[in-house]
């Protein structure tokens, strides 16, 4: 009986609190309802910033107000946008977004995966947008990655992060342990003073390191 209670408590502690913020009440209600159906997530009120580990922000476009919200929101942010240009995606990533989804792609399962990835420190960005970031304006000479290099191991890990793979998938592909993958990414973000994985990918692409 005691063991079962301990297991039940462990399951409760493993739940990821997620909030949904949207200007359209119908969008907010629909996304919250979809996320409630996932066994690893618990939806908390949008105004309870302290409780949410991840916030899903649903907007029509990425503007200054959205970027300000991302910067000030506690915890990770997954941004769901009607449509995105590469420049908007780059601004969002550099503002600290850990997940980017177009609204048309944000089905219940895809959205839940993006939330769980953000909670685990991974990032989710549409592959076509990552490809197009190669064509954005080059990094300025003062960029933290300008003139810096990556080891072969760092390049391999970061390339797979850029392709949207999560930690476990990267570990299997490169025959590393998940802890090693996490350490490599942490070392990159710490060494170059970057916010998160998505930030590292964006800067590496702009600096021509990937």
mmCIF file of N, CA, C and O in Angstrom, residues 9-87:
data_model
loop_
_atom_site.group_PDB
_atom_site.id
_atom_site.type_symbol
_atom_site.label_atom_id
_atom_site.label_comp_id
_atom_site.label_asym_id
_atom_site.label_seq_id
_atom_site.Cartn_x
_atom_site.Cartn_y
_atom_site.Cartn_z
ATOM 1 N N UNK A 9 2.593 9.420 -5.842
ATOM 2 C CA UNK A 9 3.156 10.741 -5.593
ATOM 3 C C UNK A 9 4.218 11.072 -6.613
ATOM 4 O O UNK A 9 4.329 12.210 -7.067
ATOM 5 N N UNK A 10 5.019 10.056 -7.015
ATOM 6 C CA UNK A 10 6.070 10.291 -8.011
ATOM 7 C C UNK A 10 5.468 10.715 -9.330
ATOM 8 O O UNK A 10 5.988 11.582 -10.029
ATOM 9 N N UNK A 11 4.330 10.094 -9.706
ATOM 10 C CA UNK A 11 3.671 10.447 -10.957
ATOM 11 C C UNK A 11 3.194 11.891 -10.914
ATOM 12 O O UNK A 11 3.356 12.662 -11.850
ATOM 13 N N UNK A 12 2.602 12.285 -9.770
ATOM 14 C CA UNK A 12 2.106 13.655 -9.622
ATOM 15 C C UNK A 12 3.257 14.647 -9.738
ATOM 16 O O UNK A 12 3.164 15.674 -10.392
ATOM 17 N N UNK A 13 4.389 14.344 -9.069
ATOM 18 C CA UNK A 13 5.526 15.255 -9.113
ATOM 19 C C UNK A 13 6.100 15.378 -10.511
ATOM 20 O O UNK A 13 6.729 16.378 -10.846
ATOM 21 N N UNK A 14 5.907 14.359 -11.353
ATOM 22 C CA UNK A 14 6.488 14.369 -12.696
ATOM 23 C C UNK A 14 5.676 15.221 -13.666
ATOM 24 O O UNK A 14 6.144 15.524 -14.751
ATOM 25 N N UNK A 15 4.450 15.604 -13.306
ATOM 26 C CA UNK A 15 3.630 16.398 -14.199
ATOM 27 C C UNK A 15 4.257 17.758 -14.456
ATOM 28 O O UNK A 15 4.818 18.387 -13.562
ATOM 29 N N UNK A 16 4.171 18.206 -15.701
ATOM 30 C CA UNK A 16 4.724 19.512 -16.086
ATOM 31 C C UNK A 16 3.598 20.542 -16.088
ATOM 32 O O UNK A 16 2.659 20.432 -16.882
ATOM 33 N N UNK A 17 3.657 21.565 -15.227
ATOM 34 C CA UNK A 17 2.628 22.610 -15.242
ATOM 35 C C UNK A 17 2.792 23.505 -16.465
ATOM 36 O O UNK A 17 3.875 24.023 -16.718
ATOM 37 N N UNK A 18 1.722 23.686 -17.218
ATOM 38 C CA UNK A 18 1.772 24.496 -18.439
ATOM 39 C C UNK A 18 0.600 25.473 -18.438
ATOM 40 O O UNK A 18 -0.515 25.130 -18.059
ATOM 41 N N UNK A 19 0.877 26.701 -18.850
ATOM 42 C CA UNK A 19 -0.165 27.715 -18.990
ATOM 43 C C UNK A 19 -0.315 28.071 -20.461
ATOM 44 O O UNK A 19 0.628 27.923 -21.245
ATOM 45 N N UNK A 20 -1.497 28.533 -20.846
ATOM 46 C CA UNK A 20 -1.756 28.951 -22.220
ATOM 47 C C UNK A 20 -2.178 30.413 -22.212
ATOM 48 O O UNK A 20 -3.084 30.794 -21.462
ATOM 49 N N UNK A 21 -1.516 31.218 -23.034
ATOM 50 C CA UNK A 21 -1.833 32.637 -23.146
ATOM 51 C C UNK A 21 -2.182 32.934 -24.603
ATOM 52 O O UNK A 21 -1.401 32.620 -25.506
ATOM 53 N N UNK A 22 -3.350 33.507 -24.839
ATOM 54 C CA UNK A 22 -3.769 33.850 -26.200
ATOM 55 C C UNK A 22 -4.690 35.057 -26.163
ATOM 56 O O UNK A 22 -5.459 35.237 -25.206
ATOM 57 N N UNK A 23 -4.590 35.879 -27.195
ATOM 58 C CA UNK A 23 -5.478 37.042 -27.284
ATOM 59 C C UNK A 23 -6.895 36.606 -27.656
ATOM 60 O O UNK A 23 -7.859 37.286 -27.342
ATOM 61 N N UNK A 24 -7.006 35.484 -28.340
ATOM 62 C CA UNK A 24 -8.298 34.939 -28.733
ATOM 63 C C UNK A 24 -8.731 33.905 -27.691
ATOM 64 O O UNK A 24 -8.096 32.854 -27.550
ATOM 65 N N UNK A 25 -9.799 34.161 -26.942
ATOM 66 C CA UNK A 25 -10.241 33.221 -25.896
ATOM 67 C C UNK A 25 -10.540 31.830 -26.434
ATOM 68 O O UNK A 25 -10.324 30.826 -25.728
ATOM 69 N N UNK A 26 -11.036 31.741 -27.661
ATOM 70 C CA UNK A 26 -11.345 30.432 -28.243
ATOM 71 C C UNK A 26 -10.070 29.630 -28.492
ATOM 72 O O UNK A 26 -10.018 28.423 -28.240
ATOM 73 N N UNK A 27 -9.031 30.301 -28.995
ATOM 74 C CA UNK A 27 -7.751 29.627 -29.204
ATOM 75 C C UNK A 27 -7.174 29.145 -27.875
ATOM 76 O O UNK A 27 -6.669 28.027 -27.762
ATOM 77 N N UNK A 28 -7.257 30.008 -26.876
ATOM 78 C CA UNK A 28 -6.721 29.657 -25.561
ATOM 79 C C UNK A 28 -7.446 28.451 -24.984
ATOM 80 O O UNK A 28 -6.813 27.510 -24.479
ATOM 81 N N UNK A 29 -8.767 28.457 -25.083
ATOM 82 C CA UNK A 29 -9.554 27.340 -24.551
ATOM 83 C C UNK A 29 -9.262 26.051 -25.304
ATOM 84 O O UNK A 29 -9.147 24.980 -24.701
ATOM 85 N N UNK A 30 -9.132 26.139 -26.632
ATOM 86 C CA UNK A 30 -8.875 24.949 -27.434
ATOM 87 C C UNK A 30 -7.519 24.341 -27.127
ATOM 88 O O UNK A 30 -7.389 23.115 -26.990
ATOM 89 N N UNK A 31 -6.476 25.190 -27.021
ATOM 90 C CA UNK A 31 -5.139 24.686 -26.720
ATOM 91 C C UNK A 31 -5.076 24.090 -25.320
ATOM 92 O O UNK A 31 -4.476 23.029 -25.108
ATOM 93 N N UNK A 32 -5.712 24.757 -24.357
ATOM 94 C CA UNK A 32 -5.727 24.239 -22.985
ATOM 95 C C UNK A 32 -6.416 22.883 -22.924
ATOM 96 O O UNK A 32 -5.958 21.956 -22.244
ATOM 97 N N UNK A 33 -7.518 22.761 -23.655
ATOM 98 C CA UNK A 33 -8.249 21.495 -23.675
ATOM 99 C C UNK A 33 -7.395 20.383 -24.274
ATOM 100 O O UNK A 33 -7.374 19.253 -23.771
ATOM 101 N N UNK A 34 -6.676 20.700 -25.352
ATOM 102 C CA UNK A 34 -5.822 19.698 -26.000
ATOM 103 C C UNK A 34 -4.707 19.246 -25.064
ATOM 104 O O UNK A 34 -4.396 18.052 -24.975
ATOM 105 N N UNK A 35 -4.108 20.186 -24.340
ATOM 106 C CA UNK A 35 -3.002 19.848 -23.447
ATOM 107 C C UNK A 35 -3.477 19.068 -22.223
ATOM 108 O O UNK A 35 -2.740 18.241 -21.677
ATOM 109 N N UNK A 36 -4.717 19.303 -21.786
ATOM 110 C CA UNK A 36 -5.246 18.558 -20.633
ATOM 111 C C UNK A 36 -5.360 17.068 -20.938
ATOM 112 O O UNK A 36 -5.386 16.249 -20.021
ATOM 113 N N UNK A 37 -5.425 16.726 -22.202
ATOM 114 C CA UNK A 37 -5.547 15.323 -22.573
ATOM 115 C C UNK A 37 -4.238 14.564 -22.516
ATOM 116 O O UNK A 37 -4.219 13.347 -22.725
ATOM 117 N N UNK A 38 -3.126 15.260 -22.257
ATOM 118 C CA UNK A 38 -1.827 14.583 -22.205
ATOM 119 C C UNK A 38 -1.497 14.197 -20.768
ATOM 120 O O UNK A 38 -1.552 15.041 -19.869
ATOM 121 N N UNK A 39 -1.148 12.944 -20.532
ATOM 122 C CA UNK A 39 -0.954 12.467 -19.155
ATOM 123 C C UNK A 39 0.230 13.070 -18.419
ATOM 124 O O UNK A 39 0.295 12.985 -17.188
ATOM 125 N N UNK A 40 1.177 13.685 -19.131
ATOM 126 C CA UNK A 40 2.363 14.238 -18.466
ATOM 127 C C UNK A 40 2.245 15.733 -18.205
ATOM 128 O O UNK A 40 3.177 16.349 -17.677
ATOM 129 N N UNK A 41 1.101 16.319 -18.543
ATOM 130 C CA UNK A 41 0.932 17.763 -18.407
ATOM 131 C C UNK A 41 -0.237 18.096 -17.492
ATOM 132 O O UNK A 41 -1.216 17.349 -17.434
ATOM 133 N N UNK A 42 -0.130 19.215 -16.804
ATOM 134 C CA UNK A 42 -1.252 19.748 -16.041
ATOM 135 C C UNK A 42 -1.373 21.224 -16.392
ATOM 136 O O UNK A 42 -0.398 21.966 -16.348
ATOM 137 N N UNK A 43 -2.569 21.647 -16.803
ATOM 138 C CA UNK A 43 -2.797 23.027 -17.215
ATOM 139 C C UNK A 43 -3.105 23.883 -15.992
ATOM 140 O O UNK A 43 -3.969 23.541 -15.186
ATOM 141 N N UNK A 44 -2.377 24.991 -15.859
ATOM 142 C CA UNK A 44 -2.589 25.929 -14.756
ATOM 143 C C UNK A 44 -3.099 27.242 -15.332
ATOM 144 O O UNK A 44 -2.960 27.503 -16.534
ATOM 145 N N UNK A 45 -3.715 28.101 -14.512
ATOM 146 C CA UNK A 45 -4.257 29.366 -15.021
ATOM 147 C C UNK A 45 -3.193 30.236 -15.675
ATOM 148 O O UNK A 45 -2.041 30.269 -15.232
ATOM 149 N N UNK A 46 -3.577 30.936 -16.719
ATOM 150 C CA UNK A 46 -2.632 31.761 -17.473
ATOM 151 C C UNK A 46 -2.021 32.862 -16.622
ATOM 152 O O UNK A 46 -0.888 33.290 -16.880
ATOM 153 N N UNK A 47 -2.743 33.341 -15.622
ATOM 154 C CA UNK A 47 -2.231 34.434 -14.801
ATOM 155 C C UNK A 47 -1.393 33.944 -13.618
ATOM 156 O O UNK A 47 -0.916 34.752 -12.820
ATOM 157 N N UNK A 48 -1.197 32.621 -13.529
ATOM 158 C CA UNK A 48 -0.390 32.059 -12.445
ATOM 159 C C UNK A 48 1.017 31.776 -12.971
ATOM 160 O O UNK A 48 1.419 30.631 -13.179
ATOM 161 N N UNK A 49 1.785 32.850 -13.203
ATOM 162 C CA UNK A 49 3.105 32.722 -13.806
ATOM 163 C C UNK A 49 4.060 31.902 -12.950
ATOM 164 O O UNK A 49 4.953 31.222 -13.464
ATOM 165 N N UNK A 50 3.894 31.968 -11.626
ATOM 166 C CA UNK A 50 4.794 31.249 -10.729
ATOM 167 C C UNK A 50 4.638 29.741 -10.858
ATOM 168 O O UNK A 50 5.590 28.989 -10.666
ATOM 169 N N UNK A 51 3.432 29.287 -11.180
ATOM 170 C CA UNK A 51 3.163 27.849 -11.202
ATOM 171 C C UNK A 51 3.580 27.186 -12.510
ATOM 172 O O UNK A 51 3.884 26.006 -12.536
ATOM 173 N N UNK A 52 3.572 27.937 -13.602
ATOM 174 C CA UNK A 52 3.821 27.349 -14.923
ATOM 175 C C UNK A 52 5.309 27.157 -15.178
ATOM 176 O O UNK A 52 6.092 28.099 -15.064
ATOM 177 N N UNK A 53 5.691 25.925 -15.523
ATOM 178 C CA UNK A 53 7.070 25.669 -15.953
ATOM 179 C C UNK A 53 7.228 26.026 -17.426
ATOM 180 O O UNK A 53 8.323 26.371 -17.869
ATOM 181 N N UNK A 54 6.147 25.894 -18.180
ATOM 182 C CA UNK A 54 6.144 26.232 -19.605
ATOM 183 C C UNK A 54 4.888 27.040 -19.897
ATOM 184 O O UNK A 54 3.810 26.730 -19.382
ATOM 185 N N UNK A 55 5.027 28.071 -20.709
ATOM 186 C CA UNK A 55 3.875 28.850 -21.153
ATOM 187 C C UNK A 55 3.760 28.761 -22.660
ATOM 188 O O UNK A 55 4.731 29.003 -23.384
ATOM 189 N N UNK A 56 2.581 28.373 -23.137
ATOM 190 C CA UNK A 56 2.290 28.376 -24.571
ATOM 191 C C UNK A 56 1.661 29.721 -24.900
ATOM 192 O O UNK A 56 0.619 30.078 -24.350
ATOM 193 N N UNK A 57 2.309 30.475 -25.779
ATOM 194 C CA UNK A 57 1.820 31.787 -26.176
ATOM 195 C C UNK A 57 1.337 31.694 -27.620
ATOM 196 O O UNK A 57 2.113 31.355 -28.530
ATOM 197 N N UNK A 58 0.050 31.983 -27.844
ATOM 198 C CA UNK A 58 -0.555 31.855 -29.173
ATOM 199 C C UNK A 58 -0.879 33.244 -29.710
ATOM 200 O O UNK A 58 -1.653 33.991 -29.103
ATOM 201 N N UNK A 59 -0.260 33.594 -30.856
ATOM 202 C CA UNK A 59 -0.424 34.926 -31.431
ATOM 203 C C UNK A 59 -0.551 34.830 -32.948
ATOM 204 O O UNK A 59 -0.275 33.789 -33.552
ATOM 205 N N UNK A 60 -0.972 35.941 -33.555
ATOM 206 C CA UNK A 60 -1.066 35.985 -35.011
ATOM 207 C C UNK A 60 0.278 36.293 -35.652
ATOM 208 O O UNK A 60 0.591 35.807 -36.742
ATOM 209 N N UNK A 61 1.086 37.141 -34.990
ATOM 210 C CA UNK A 61 2.394 37.505 -35.530
ATOM 211 C C UNK A 61 3.348 37.818 -34.392
ATOM 212 O O UNK A 61 2.934 38.043 -33.258
ATOM 213 N N UNK A 62 4.630 37.826 -34.724
ATOM 214 C CA UNK A 62 5.652 38.147 -33.732
ATOM 215 C C UNK A 62 5.942 39.642 -33.808
ATOM 216 O O UNK A 62 6.496 40.128 -34.790
ATOM 217 N N UNK A 63 5.530 40.372 -32.769
ATOM 218 C CA UNK A 63 5.793 41.804 -32.724
ATOM 219 C C UNK A 63 6.527 42.132 -31.419
ATOM 220 O O UNK A 63 6.865 41.245 -30.634
ATOM 221 N N UNK A 64 6.783 43.410 -31.179
ATOM 222 C CA UNK A 64 7.546 43.816 -30.005
ATOM 223 C C UNK A 64 6.855 43.387 -28.703
ATOM 224 O O UNK A 64 7.506 42.953 -27.757
ATOM 225 N N UNK A 65 5.528 43.509 -28.678
ATOM 226 C CA UNK A 65 4.799 43.137 -27.459
ATOM 227 C C UNK A 65 4.971 41.654 -27.150
ATOM 228 O O UNK A 65 5.119 41.261 -25.983
ATOM 229 N N UNK A 66 4.944 40.828 -28.189
ATOM 230 C CA UNK A 66 5.127 39.383 -27.998
ATOM 231 C C UNK A 66 6.532 39.085 -27.482
ATOM 232 O O UNK A 66 6.719 38.292 -26.552
ATOM 233 N N UNK A 67 7.538 39.724 -28.082
ATOM 234 C CA UNK A 67 8.918 39.497 -27.656
ATOM 235 C C UNK A 67 9.130 39.961 -26.220
ATOM 236 O O UNK A 67 9.850 39.315 -25.447
ATOM 237 N N UNK A 68 8.497 41.066 -25.839
ATOM 238 C CA UNK A 68 8.596 41.536 -24.455
ATOM 239 C C UNK A 68 7.969 40.528 -23.491
ATOM 240 O O UNK A 68 8.492 40.280 -22.398
ATOM 241 N N UNK A 69 6.849 39.947 -23.905
ATOM 242 C CA UNK A 69 6.194 38.931 -23.076
ATOM 243 C C UNK A 69 7.105 37.724 -22.892
ATOM 244 O O UNK A 69 7.226 37.178 -21.786
ATOM 245 N N UNK A 70 7.750 37.310 -23.976
ATOM 246 C CA UNK A 70 8.659 36.157 -23.917
ATOM 247 C C UNK A 70 9.793 36.431 -22.945
ATOM 248 O O UNK A 70 10.156 35.573 -22.121
ATOM 249 N N UNK A 71 10.358 37.626 -23.012
ATOM 250 C CA UNK A 71 11.514 37.957 -22.169
ATOM 251 C C UNK A 71 11.154 38.005 -20.683
ATOM 252 O O UNK A 71 11.986 37.706 -19.822
ATOM 253 N N UNK A 72 9.922 38.398 -20.390
ATOM 254 C CA UNK A 72 9.546 38.590 -18.984
ATOM 255 C C UNK A 72 8.830 37.390 -18.387
ATOM 256 O O UNK A 72 8.682 37.317 -17.158
ATOM 257 N N UNK A 73 8.401 36.457 -19.215
ATOM 258 C CA UNK A 73 7.651 35.315 -18.709
ATOM 259 C C UNK A 73 8.571 34.365 -17.964
ATOM 260 O O UNK A 73 9.642 33.996 -18.453
ATOM 261 N N UNK A 74 8.173 33.942 -16.790
ATOM 262 C CA UNK A 74 8.952 32.984 -16.017
ATOM 263 C C UNK A 74 8.869 31.605 -16.668
ATOM 264 O O UNK A 74 7.824 31.199 -17.148
ATOM 265 N N UNK A 75 9.968 30.873 -16.686
ATOM 266 C CA UNK A 75 9.974 29.538 -17.259
ATOM 267 C C UNK A 75 10.127 29.575 -18.771
ATOM 268 O O UNK A 75 10.394 30.610 -19.375
ATOM 269 N N UNK A 76 9.967 28.407 -19.393
ATOM 270 C CA UNK A 76 10.140 28.282 -20.839
ATOM 271 C C UNK A 76 8.889 28.749 -21.577
ATOM 272 O O UNK A 76 7.782 28.698 -21.043
ATOM 273 N N UNK A 77 9.088 29.188 -22.813
ATOM 274 C CA UNK A 77 7.975 29.645 -23.641
ATOM 275 C C UNK A 77 7.961 28.885 -24.957
ATOM 276 O O UNK A 77 8.987 28.741 -25.624
ATOM 277 N N UNK A 78 6.782 28.377 -25.314
ATOM 278 C CA UNK A 78 6.544 27.796 -26.636
ATOM 279 C C UNK A 78 5.627 28.764 -27.377
ATOM 280 O O UNK A 78 4.534 29.066 -26.901
ATOM 281 N N UNK A 79 6.090 29.260 -28.515
ATOM 282 C CA UNK A 79 5.356 30.267 -29.263
ATOM 283 C C UNK A 79 4.641 29.612 -30.446
ATOM 284 O O UNK A 79 5.271 28.947 -31.273
ATOM 285 N N UNK A 80 3.333 29.790 -30.505
ATOM 286 C CA UNK A 80 2.530 29.265 -31.619
ATOM 287 C C UNK A 80 2.022 30.470 -32.408
ATOM 288 O O UNK A 80 1.298 31.313 -31.882
ATOM 289 N N UNK A 81 2.431 30.556 -33.674
ATOM 290 C CA UNK A 81 2.169 31.737 -34.493
ATOM 291 C C UNK A 81 1.424 31.333 -35.755
ATOM 292 O O UNK A 81 1.636 30.243 -36.296
ATOM 293 N N UNK A 82 0.537 32.225 -36.221
ATOM 294 C CA UNK A 82 -0.209 31.946 -37.450
ATOM 295 C C UNK A 82 0.751 31.647 -38.590
ATOM 296 O O UNK A 82 0.587 30.684 -39.335
ATOM 297 N N UNK A 83 1.790 32.458 -38.738
ATOM 298 C CA UNK A 83 2.846 32.191 -39.708
ATOM 299 C C UNK A 83 4.092 32.926 -39.273
ATOM 300 O O UNK A 83 4.027 33.873 -38.485
ATOM 301 N N UNK A 84 5.241 32.497 -39.781
ATOM 302 C CA UNK A 84 6.517 33.034 -39.339
ATOM 303 C C UNK A 84 7.440 33.262 -40.520
ATOM 304 O O UNK A 84 7.517 32.444 -41.431
ATOM 305 N N UNK A 85 8.156 34.367 -40.498
ATOM 306 C CA UNK A 85 9.253 34.580 -41.433
ATOM 307 C C UNK A 85 10.539 34.153 -40.732
ATOM 308 O O UNK A 85 10.583 34.087 -39.495
ATOM 309 N N UNK A 86 11.604 33.869 -41.473
ATOM 310 C CA UNK A 86 12.871 33.531 -40.827
ATOM 311 C C UNK A 86 13.352 34.614 -39.871
ATOM 312 O O UNK A 86 13.880 34.321 -38.803
ATOM 313 N N UNK A 87 13.173 35.876 -40.242
ATOM 314 C CA UNK A 87 13.605 36.974 -39.366
ATOM 315 C C UNK A 87 12.829 36.971 -38.053
ATOM 316 O O UNK A 87 13.396 37.157 -36.974
#
